[in-house]
PDB file of C-alpha atoms in Angstrom:
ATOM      1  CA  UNK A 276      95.983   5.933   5.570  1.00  0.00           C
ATOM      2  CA  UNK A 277      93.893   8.395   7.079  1.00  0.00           C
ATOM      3  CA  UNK A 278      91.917   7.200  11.002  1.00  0.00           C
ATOM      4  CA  UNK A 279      88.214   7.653  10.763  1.00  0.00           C
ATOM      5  CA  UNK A 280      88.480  10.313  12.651  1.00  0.00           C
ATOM      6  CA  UNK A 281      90.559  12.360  10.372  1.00  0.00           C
ATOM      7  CA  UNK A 282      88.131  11.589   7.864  1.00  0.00           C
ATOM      8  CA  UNK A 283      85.223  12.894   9.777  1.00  0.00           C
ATOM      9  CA  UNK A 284      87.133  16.227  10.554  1.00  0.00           C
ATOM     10  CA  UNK A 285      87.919  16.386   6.790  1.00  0.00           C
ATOM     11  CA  UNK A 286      84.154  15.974   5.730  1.00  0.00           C
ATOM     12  CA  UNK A 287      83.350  19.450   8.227  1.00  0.00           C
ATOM     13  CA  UNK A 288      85.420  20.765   6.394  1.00  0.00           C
ATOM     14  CA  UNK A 289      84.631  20.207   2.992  1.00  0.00           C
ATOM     15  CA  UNK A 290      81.109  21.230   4.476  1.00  0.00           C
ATOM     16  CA  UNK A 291      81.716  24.648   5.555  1.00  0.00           C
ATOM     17  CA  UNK A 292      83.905  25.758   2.547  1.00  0.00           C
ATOM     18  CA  UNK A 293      80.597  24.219   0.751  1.00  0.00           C
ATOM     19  CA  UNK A 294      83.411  22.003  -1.876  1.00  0.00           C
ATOM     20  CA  UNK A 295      81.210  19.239  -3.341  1.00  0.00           C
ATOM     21  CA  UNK A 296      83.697  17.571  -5.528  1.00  0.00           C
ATOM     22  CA  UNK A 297      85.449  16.816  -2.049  1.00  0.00           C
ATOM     23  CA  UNK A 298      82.250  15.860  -0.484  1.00  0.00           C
ATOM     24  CA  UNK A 299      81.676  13.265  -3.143  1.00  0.00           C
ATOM     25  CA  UNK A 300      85.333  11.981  -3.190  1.00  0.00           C
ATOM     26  CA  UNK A 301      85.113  11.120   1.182  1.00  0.00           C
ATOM     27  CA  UNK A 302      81.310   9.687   0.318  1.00  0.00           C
ATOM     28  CA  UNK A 303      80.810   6.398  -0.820  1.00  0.00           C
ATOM     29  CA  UNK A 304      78.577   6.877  -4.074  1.00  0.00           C
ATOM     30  CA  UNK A 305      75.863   5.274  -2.576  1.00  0.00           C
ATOM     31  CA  UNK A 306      75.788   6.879   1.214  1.00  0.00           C
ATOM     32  CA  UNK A 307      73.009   6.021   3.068  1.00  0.00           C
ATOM     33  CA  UNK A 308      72.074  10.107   4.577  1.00  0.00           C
ATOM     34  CA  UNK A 309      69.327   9.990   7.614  1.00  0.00           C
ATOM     35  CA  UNK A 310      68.212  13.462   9.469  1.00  0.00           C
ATOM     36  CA  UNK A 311      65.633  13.866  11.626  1.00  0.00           C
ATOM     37  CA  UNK A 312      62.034  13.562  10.164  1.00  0.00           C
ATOM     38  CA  UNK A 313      61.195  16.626  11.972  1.00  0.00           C
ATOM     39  CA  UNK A 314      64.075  18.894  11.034  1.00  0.00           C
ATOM     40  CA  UNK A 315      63.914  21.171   8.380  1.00  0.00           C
ATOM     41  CA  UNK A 316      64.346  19.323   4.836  1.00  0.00           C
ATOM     42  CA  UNK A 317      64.875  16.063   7.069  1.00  0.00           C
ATOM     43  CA  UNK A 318      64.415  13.014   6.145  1.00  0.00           C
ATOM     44  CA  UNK A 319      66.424  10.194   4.062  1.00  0.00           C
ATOM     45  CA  UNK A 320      68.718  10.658   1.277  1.00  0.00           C
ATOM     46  CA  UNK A 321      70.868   8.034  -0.939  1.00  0.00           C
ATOM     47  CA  UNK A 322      73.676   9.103  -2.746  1.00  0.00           C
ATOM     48  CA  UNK A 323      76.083  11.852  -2.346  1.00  0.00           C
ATOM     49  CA  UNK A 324      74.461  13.952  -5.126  1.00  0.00           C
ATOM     50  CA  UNK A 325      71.336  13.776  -3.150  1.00  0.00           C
ATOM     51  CA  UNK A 326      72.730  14.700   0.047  1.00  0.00           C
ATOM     52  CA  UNK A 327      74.265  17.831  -2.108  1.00  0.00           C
ATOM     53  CA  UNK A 328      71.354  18.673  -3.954  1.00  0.00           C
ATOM     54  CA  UNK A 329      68.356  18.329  -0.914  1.00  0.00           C
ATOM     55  CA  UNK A 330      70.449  18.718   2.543  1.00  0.00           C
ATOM     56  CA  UNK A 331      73.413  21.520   2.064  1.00  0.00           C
ATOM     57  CA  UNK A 332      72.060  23.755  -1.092  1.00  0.00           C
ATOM     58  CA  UNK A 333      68.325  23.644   0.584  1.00  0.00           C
ATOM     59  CA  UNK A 334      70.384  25.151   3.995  1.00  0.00           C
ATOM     60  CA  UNK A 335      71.001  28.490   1.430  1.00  0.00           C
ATOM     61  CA  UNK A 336      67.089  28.944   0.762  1.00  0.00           C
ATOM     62  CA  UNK A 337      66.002  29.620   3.951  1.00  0.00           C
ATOM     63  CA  UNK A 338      69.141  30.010   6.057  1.00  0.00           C
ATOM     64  CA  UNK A 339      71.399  33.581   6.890  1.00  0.00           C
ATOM     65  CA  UNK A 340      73.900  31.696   8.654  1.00  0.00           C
ATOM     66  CA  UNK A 341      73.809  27.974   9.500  1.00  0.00           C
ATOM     67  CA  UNK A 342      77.046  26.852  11.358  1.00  0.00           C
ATOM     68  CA  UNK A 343      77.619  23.574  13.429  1.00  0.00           C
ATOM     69  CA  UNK A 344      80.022  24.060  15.957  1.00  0.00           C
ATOM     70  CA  UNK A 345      81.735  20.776  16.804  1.00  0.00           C
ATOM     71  CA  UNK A 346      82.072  19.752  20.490  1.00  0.00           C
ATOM     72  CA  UNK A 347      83.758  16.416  20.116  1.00  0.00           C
ATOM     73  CA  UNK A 348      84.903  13.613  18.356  1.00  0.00           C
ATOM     74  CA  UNK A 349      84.101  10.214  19.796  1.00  0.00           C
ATOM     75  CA  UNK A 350      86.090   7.044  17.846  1.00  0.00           C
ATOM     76  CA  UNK A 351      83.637   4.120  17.969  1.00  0.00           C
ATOM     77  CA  UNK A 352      85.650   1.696  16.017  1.00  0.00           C
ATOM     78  CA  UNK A 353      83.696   1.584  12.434  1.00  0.00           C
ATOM     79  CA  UNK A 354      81.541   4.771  13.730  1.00  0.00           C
ATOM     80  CA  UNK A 355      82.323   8.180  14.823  1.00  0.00           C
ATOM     81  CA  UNK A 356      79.999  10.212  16.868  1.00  0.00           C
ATOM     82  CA  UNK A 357      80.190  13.790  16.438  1.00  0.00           C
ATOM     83  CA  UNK A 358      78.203  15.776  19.347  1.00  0.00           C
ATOM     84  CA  UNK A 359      78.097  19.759  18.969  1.00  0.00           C
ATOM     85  CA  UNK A 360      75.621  22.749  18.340  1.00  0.00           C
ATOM     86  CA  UNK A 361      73.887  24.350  15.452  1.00  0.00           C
ATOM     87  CA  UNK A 362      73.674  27.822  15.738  1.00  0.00           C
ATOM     88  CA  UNK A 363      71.828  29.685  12.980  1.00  0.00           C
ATOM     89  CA  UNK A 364      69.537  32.828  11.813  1.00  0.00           C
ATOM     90  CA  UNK A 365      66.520  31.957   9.793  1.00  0.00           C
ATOM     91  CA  UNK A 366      66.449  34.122   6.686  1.00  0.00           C
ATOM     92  CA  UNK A 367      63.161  35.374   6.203  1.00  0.00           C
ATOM     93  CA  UNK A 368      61.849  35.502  10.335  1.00  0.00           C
ATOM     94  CA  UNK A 369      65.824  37.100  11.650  1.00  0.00           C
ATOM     95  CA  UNK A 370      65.932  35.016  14.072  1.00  0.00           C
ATOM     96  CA  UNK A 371      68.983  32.760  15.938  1.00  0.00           C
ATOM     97  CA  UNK A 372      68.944  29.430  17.173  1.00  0.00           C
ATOM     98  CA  UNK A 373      70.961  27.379  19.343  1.00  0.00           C
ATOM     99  CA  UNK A 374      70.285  23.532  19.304  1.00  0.00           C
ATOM    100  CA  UNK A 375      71.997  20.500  20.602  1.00  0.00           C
ATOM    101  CA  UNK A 376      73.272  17.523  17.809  1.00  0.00           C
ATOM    102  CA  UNK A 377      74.775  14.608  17.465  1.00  0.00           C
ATOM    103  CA  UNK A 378      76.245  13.314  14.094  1.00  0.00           C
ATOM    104  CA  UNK A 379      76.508   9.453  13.758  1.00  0.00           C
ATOM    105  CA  UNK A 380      78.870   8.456  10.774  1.00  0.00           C
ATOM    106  CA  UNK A 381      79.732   5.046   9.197  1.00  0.00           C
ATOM    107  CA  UNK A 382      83.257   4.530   7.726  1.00  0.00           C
ATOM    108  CA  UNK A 383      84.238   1.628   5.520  1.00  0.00           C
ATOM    109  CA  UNK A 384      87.613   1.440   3.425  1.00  0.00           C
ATOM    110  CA  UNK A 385      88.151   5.174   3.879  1.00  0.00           C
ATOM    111  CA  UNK A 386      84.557   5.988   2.776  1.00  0.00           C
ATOM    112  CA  UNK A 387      81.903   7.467   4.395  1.00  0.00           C
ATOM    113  CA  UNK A 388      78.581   5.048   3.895  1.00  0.00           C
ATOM    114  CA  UNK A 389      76.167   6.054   6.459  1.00  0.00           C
ATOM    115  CA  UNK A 390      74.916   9.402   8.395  1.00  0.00           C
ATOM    116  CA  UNK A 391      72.588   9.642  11.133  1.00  0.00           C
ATOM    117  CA  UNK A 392      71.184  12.983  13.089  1.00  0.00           C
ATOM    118  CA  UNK A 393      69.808  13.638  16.020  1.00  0.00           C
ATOM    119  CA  UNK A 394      69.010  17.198  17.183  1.00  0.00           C
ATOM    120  CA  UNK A 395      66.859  18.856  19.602  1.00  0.00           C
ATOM    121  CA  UNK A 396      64.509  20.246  16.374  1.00  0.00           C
ATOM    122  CA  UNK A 397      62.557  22.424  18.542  1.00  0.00           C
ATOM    123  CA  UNK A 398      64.302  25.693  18.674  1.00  0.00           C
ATOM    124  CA  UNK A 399      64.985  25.562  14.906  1.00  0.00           C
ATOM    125  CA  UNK A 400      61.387  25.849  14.597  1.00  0.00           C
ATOM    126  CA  UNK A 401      61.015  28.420  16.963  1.00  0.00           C
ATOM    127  CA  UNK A 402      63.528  30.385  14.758  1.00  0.00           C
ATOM    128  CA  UNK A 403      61.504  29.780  11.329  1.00  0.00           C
ATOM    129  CA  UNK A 404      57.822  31.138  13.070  1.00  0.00           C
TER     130      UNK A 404
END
């Protein structure tokens, strides 16, 4: 049986080598996916299709790199807090960004249910003008 933590660290990974058959075998099928309102393509998502379809293939429309580079992992019993950076170049403007997260995720029987952002939005923005 795999600690929440391990489970977390095996989700960033899925994420970077972009394998959503993995992503929807750690999700629970009906994941409950909440970014910022104010970051780009934010908002709510239900469903790990969703989260697929509207969060990590939108990140490849406007995005020449888009990494998050992980910080630490905090074990909060049922939740594990993520804090780290995004660093990024905007496709169409060339420009980087550096901005401050923190990932909030849910675990229940070895699935992921819930995901909650918050990020400093700002200099993402400041990157896309």
């Amino acid at each position: 049986m795999n600690t929440n933590i391990e489970i977390i660290h095996e989700l960033y990974r899925v994420f970077k080598e972009k394998d959503y058959d993995a992503f929807e075998l750690i999700c629970d099928k009906s994941i409950s996916w909440n970014q910022n309102p104010g970051f780009p393509g934010g908002g709510s998502y239900i469903g790990a299709e969703a989260v697929i379809e509207n969060v990590f293939k939108s990140f490849d429309d406007r995005w020449e790199a888009w990494t998050f580079k992980i910080h630490e992992f905090l074990d909060a019993g049922d939740v594990v807090i993520v804090t780290g950076q995004y660093e990024g170049r905007h496709a169409s403007a060339q420009k980087n960004f550096v901005s401050e997260a923190a990932h909030f995720y849910t675990v229940k029987n070895q699935r992921v249910i819930a995901f909650q952002q918050y990020c400093d939005t700002k200099p993402i923005w400041d990157a896309m003008d």
